[in-house]
Short mmCIF file of C-alpha atoms in Angstrom, two decimals:
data_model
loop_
_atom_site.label_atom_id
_atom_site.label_comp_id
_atom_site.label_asym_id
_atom_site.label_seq_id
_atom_site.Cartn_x
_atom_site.Cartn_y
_atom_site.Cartn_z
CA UNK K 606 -93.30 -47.04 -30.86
CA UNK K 607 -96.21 -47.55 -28.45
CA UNK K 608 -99.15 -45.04 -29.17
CA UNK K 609 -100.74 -44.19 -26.02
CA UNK K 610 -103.33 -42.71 -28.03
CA UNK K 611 -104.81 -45.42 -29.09
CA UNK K 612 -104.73 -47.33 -25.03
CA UNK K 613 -108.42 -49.27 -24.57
CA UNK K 614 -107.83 -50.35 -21.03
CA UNK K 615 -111.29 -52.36 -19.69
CA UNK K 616 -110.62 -51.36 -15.63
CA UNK K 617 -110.55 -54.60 -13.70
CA UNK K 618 -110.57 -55.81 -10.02
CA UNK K 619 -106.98 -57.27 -8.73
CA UNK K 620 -105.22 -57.95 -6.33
CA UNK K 621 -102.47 -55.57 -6.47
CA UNK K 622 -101.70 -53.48 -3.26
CA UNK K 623 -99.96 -50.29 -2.76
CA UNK K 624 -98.72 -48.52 0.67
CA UNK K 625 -97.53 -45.38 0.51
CA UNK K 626 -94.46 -45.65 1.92
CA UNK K 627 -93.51 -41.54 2.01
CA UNK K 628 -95.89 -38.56 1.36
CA UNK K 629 -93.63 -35.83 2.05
CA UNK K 630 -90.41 -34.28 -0.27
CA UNK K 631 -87.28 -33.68 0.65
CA UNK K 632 -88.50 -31.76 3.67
CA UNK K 633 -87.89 -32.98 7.17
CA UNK K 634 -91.24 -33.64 8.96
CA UNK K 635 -92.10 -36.04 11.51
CA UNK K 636 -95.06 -37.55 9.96
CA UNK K 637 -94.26 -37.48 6.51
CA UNK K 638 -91.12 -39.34 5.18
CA UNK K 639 -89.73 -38.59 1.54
CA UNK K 640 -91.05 -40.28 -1.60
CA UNK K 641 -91.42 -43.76 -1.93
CA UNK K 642 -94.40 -46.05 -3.15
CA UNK K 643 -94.32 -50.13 -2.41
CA UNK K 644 -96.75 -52.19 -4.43
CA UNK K 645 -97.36 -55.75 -3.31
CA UNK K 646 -98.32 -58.35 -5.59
CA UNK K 647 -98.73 -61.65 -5.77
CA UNK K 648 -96.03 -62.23 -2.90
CA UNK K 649 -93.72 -59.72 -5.13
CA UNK K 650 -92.01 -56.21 -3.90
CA UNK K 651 -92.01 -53.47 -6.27
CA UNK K 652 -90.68 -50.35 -4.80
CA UNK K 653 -91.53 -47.33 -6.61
CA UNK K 654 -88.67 -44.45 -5.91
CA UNK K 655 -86.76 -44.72 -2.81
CA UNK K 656 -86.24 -41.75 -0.89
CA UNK K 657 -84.40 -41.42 2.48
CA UNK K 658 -85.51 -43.54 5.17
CA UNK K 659 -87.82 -45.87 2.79
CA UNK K 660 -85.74 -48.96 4.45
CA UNK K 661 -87.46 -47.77 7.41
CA UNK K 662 -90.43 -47.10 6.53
CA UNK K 663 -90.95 -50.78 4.93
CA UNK K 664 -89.93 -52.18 8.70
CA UNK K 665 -92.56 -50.15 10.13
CA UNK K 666 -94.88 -51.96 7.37
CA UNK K 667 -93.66 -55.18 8.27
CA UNK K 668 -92.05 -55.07 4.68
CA UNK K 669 -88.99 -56.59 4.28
CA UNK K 670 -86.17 -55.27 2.25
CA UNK K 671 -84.86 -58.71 1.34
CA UNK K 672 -88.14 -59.20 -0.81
CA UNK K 673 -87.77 -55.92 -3.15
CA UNK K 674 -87.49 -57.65 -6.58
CA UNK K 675 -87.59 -54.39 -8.62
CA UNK K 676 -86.74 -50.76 -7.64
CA UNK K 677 -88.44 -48.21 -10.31
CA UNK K 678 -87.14 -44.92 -10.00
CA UNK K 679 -88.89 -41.78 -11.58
CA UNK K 680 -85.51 -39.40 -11.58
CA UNK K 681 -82.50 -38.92 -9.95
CA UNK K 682 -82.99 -36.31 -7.28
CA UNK K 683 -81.60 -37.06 -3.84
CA UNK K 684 -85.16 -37.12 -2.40
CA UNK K 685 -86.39 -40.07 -4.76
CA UNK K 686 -82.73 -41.66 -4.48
CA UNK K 687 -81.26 -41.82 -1.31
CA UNK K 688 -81.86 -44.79 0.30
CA UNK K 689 -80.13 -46.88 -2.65
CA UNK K 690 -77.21 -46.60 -0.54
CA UNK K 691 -79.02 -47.65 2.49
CA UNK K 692 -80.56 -50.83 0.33
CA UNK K 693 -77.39 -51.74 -1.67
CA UNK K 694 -75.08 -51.62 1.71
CA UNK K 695 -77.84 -53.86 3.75
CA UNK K 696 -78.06 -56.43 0.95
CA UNK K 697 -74.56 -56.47 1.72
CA UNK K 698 -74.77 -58.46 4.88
CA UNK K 699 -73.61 -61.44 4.55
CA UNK K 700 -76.90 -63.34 6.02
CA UNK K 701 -78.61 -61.74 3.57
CA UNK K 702 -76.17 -61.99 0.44
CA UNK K 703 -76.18 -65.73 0.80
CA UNK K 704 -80.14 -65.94 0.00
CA UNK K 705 -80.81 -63.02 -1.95
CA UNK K 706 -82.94 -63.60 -5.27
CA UNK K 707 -81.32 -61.33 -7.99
CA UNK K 708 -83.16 -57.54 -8.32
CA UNK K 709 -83.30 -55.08 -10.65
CA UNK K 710 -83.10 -51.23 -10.79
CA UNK K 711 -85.08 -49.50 -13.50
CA UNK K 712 -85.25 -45.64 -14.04
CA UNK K 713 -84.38 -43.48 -16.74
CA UNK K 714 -81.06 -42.77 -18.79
CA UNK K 715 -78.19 -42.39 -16.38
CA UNK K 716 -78.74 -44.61 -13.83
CA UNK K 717 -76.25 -46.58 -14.45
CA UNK K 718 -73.96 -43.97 -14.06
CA UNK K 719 -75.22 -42.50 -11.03
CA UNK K 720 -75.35 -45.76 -9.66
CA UNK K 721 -71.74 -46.71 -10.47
CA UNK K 722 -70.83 -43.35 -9.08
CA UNK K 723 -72.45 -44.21 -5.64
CA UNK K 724 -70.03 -47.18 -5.77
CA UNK K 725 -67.01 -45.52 -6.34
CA UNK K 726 -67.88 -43.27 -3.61
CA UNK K 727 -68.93 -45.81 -1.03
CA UNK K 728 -66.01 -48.39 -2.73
CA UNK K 729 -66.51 -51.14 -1.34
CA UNK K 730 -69.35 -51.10 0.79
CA UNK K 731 -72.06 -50.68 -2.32
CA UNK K 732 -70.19 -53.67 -4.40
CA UNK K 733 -72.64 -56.63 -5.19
CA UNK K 734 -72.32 -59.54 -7.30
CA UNK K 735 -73.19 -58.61 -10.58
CA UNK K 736 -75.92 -61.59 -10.94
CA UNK K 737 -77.47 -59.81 -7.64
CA UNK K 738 -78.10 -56.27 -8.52
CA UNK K 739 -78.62 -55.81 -12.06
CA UNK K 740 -79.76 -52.54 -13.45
CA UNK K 741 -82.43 -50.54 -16.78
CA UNK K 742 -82.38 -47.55 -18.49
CA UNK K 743 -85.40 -46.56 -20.02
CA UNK K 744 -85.73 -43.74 -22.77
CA UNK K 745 -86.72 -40.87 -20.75
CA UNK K 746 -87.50 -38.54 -24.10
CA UNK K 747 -90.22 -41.13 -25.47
CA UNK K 748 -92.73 -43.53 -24.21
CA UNK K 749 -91.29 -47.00 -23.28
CA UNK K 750 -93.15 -50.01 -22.73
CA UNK K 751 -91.57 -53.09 -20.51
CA UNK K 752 -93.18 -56.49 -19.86
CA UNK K 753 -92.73 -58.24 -16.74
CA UNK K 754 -94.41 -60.82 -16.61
CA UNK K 755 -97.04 -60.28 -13.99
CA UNK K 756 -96.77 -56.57 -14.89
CA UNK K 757 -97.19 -54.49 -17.61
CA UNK K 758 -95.02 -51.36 -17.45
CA UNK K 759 -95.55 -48.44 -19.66
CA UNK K 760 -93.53 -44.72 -18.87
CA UNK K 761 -93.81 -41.33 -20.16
CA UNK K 762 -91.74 -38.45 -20.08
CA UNK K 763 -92.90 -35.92 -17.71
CA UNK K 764 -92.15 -31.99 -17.09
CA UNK K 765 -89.36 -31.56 -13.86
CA UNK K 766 -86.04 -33.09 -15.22
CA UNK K 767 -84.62 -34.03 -18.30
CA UNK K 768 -84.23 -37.56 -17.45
CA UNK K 769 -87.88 -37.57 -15.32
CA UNK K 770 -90.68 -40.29 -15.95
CA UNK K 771 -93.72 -41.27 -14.95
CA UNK K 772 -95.11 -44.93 -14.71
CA UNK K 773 -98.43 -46.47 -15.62
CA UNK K 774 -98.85 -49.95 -14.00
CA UNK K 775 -101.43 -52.41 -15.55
CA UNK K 776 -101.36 -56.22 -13.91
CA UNK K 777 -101.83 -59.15 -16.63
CA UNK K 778 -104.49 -60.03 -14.18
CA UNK K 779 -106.24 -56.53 -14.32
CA UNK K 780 -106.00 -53.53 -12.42
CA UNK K 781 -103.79 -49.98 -13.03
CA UNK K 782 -102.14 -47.39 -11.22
CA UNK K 783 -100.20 -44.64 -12.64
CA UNK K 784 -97.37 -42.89 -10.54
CA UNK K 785 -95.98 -39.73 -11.56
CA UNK K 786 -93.11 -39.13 -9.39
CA UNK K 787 -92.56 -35.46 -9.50
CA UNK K 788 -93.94 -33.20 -12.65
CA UNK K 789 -95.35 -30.03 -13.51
CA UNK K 790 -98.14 -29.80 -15.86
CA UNK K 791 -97.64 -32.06 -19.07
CA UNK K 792 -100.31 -33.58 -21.80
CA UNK K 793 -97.51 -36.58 -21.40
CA UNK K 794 -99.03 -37.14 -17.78
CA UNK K 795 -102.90 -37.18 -19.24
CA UNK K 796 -102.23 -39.07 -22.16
CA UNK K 797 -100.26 -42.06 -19.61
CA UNK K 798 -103.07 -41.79 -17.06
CA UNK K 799 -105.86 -42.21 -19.48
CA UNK K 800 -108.78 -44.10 -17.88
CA UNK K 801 -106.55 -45.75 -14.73
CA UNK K 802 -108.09 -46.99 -11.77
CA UNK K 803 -106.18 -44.88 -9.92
CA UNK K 804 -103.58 -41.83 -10.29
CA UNK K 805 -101.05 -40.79 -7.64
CA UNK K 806 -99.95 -37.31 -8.57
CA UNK K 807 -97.60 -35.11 -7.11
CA UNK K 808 -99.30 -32.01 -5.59
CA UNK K 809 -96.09 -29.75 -4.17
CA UNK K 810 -97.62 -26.10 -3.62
CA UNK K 811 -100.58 -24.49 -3.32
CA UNK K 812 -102.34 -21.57 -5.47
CA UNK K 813 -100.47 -18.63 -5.76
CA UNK K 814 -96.84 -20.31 -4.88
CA UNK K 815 -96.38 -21.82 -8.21
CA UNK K 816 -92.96 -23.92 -8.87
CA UNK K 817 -91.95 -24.48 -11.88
CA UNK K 818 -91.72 -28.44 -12.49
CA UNK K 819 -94.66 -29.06 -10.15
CA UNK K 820 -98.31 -29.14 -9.56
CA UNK K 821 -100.49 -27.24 -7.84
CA UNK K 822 -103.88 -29.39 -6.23
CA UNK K 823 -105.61 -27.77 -8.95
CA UNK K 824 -103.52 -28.50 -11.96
CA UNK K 825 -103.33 -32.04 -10.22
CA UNK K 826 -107.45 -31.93 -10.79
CA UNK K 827 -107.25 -30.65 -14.11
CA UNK K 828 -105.23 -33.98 -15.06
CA UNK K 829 -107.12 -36.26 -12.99
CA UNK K 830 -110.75 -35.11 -14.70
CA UNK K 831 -108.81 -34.89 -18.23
CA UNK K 832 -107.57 -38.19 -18.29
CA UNK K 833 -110.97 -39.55 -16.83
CA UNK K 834 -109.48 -41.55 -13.84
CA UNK K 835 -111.71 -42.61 -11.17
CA UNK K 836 -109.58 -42.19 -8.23
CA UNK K 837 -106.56 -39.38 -7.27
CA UNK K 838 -104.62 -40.37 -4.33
CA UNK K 839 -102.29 -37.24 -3.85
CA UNK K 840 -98.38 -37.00 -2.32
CA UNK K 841 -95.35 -34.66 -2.18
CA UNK K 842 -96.81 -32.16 -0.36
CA UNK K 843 -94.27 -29.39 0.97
CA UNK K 844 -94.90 -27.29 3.71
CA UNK K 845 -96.28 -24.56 1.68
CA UNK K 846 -99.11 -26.45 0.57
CA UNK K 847 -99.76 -28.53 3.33
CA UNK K 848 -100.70 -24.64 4.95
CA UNK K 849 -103.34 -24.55 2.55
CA UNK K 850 -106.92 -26.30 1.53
CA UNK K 851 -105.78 -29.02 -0.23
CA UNK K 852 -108.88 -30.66 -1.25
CA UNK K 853 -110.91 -27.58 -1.86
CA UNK K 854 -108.21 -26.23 -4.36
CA UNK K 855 -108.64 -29.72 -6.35
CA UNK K 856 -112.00 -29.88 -6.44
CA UNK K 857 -112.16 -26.74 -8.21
CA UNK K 858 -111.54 -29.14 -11.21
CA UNK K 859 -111.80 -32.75 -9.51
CA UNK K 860 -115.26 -34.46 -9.18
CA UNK K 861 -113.89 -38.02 -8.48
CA UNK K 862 -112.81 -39.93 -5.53
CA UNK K 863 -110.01 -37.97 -3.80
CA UNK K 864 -107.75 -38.96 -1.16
CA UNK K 865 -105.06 -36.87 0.40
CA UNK K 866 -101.97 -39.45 0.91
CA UNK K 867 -100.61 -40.31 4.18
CA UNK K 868 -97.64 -42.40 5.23
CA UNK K 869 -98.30 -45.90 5.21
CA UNK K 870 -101.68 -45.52 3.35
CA UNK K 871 -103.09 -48.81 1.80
CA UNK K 872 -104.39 -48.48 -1.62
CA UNK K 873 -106.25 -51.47 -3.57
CA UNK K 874 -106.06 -51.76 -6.84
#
């Protein structure tokens, strides 16, 4: 098994690129769209969770969903999951079927199922040729390290779901990210984010509205400072906490560079 314990990671300038495609949870709001994350490298489309309207979001970003080669997903809640159905049914059309490089969907243990659900529902519309869409589990109860060639992909489990994970990011070229999808406070988050370039952390609700499964901007801080990262982009804000001082709360425990996500904010790596 990988020890993340032991991780010596020398940061690095690259030339990996991430746009935050959605900010915002499962809440409607005009200005923020639900969780999603694309990172651009090297003329390759990772999309990191897909919530509803993502498809849209890319064509805003003049990212086309033809060019996704791998969807991670962090869990299986609606908001990080929706627009599968949107991508699956698009790749569909025929003028796009016909050039289509294979993809894959990775996430963690049962998303096969939930995918082959979403097909039986939808039956036909979400049927692809099996060399097309091809899809991988990854333990969600332990750390799990995948190599793909130009990327280095390492996950953690992380405190919302049982199947939830979070995703460290290094490029073979240099550079890391770490992306926690949704979590509450966790050692597993510190010990994945240990000396990244940059960390984008959930940050749900503010002080004094506590959820269980979720950070508040301090506890975000407290894992940003402990796992020595020098930059916290922060997402998933709900309503709630969007009322409140963000960045003040954080930098109770946060010396670092912070930035408060936005749709279609451009990160380099």
């Amino acid at each position: 098994m990988f020890d993340l314990t032991k991780l010596k990671y020398t940061p690095k300038k690259s030339n990996m690129k991430l746009i935050i495609l959605g900010s915002g949870t499962g809440v409607p709001l005009s200005y923020r769209a639900s969780p999603s994350i694309a990172l651009i490298f090297n003329s390759n489309y990772y999309i990191f969770d897909i919530g509803p309207g993502t498809l849209r979001q890319m064509a805003k970003a003049a990212l086309s969903h033809e060019r996704i080669s791998r969807i991670f997903i962090t869990h299986l809640h609606p908001d990080h999951t929706a627009d599968l159905i949107h991508f699956i049914f698009a790749t569909r059309n025929p003028s796009v079927i016909k050039k289509r490089a294979p993809f894959y969907i990775t996430g963690p243990g049962g998303l096969k199922k939930f995918i082959n659900h979403l097909q039986d529902i939808y039956y036909p519309y979400l049927t692809l040729p099996q060399h097309i869409m091809q899809i991988e589990e990854l333990e969600a109860e332990e750390t799990s390290e995948r190599d793909y060639n130009l990327i280095k992909i390492i996950t953690r489990p992380t405190r919302h779901t049982s199947e939830s994970i979070a995703y460290r990011v290094e490029a073979r070229s240099g550079g890391c990210f770490v992306y926690s999808g949704d979590t509450g406070f966790c050692e597993d988050i510190v010990t994945l984010a240990n000396g990244a370039d940059t960390l984008i952390l959930e940050s749900s609700f503010p002080e004094g509205a506590e959820v269980e499964g979720h950070l508040t901007p301090t506890q975000a801080g407290v894992i940003a400072t402990s796992a020595g990262v020098k930059k916290l982009v922060l997402v998933h804000f709900y309503p709630e906490c969007l009322a409140a001082d963000i960045a003040t709360q954080c930098r109770k425990a946060y010396k670092g560079e912070l930035i408060l996500g936005s749709d279609f904010l451009n990160i380099s790596i």
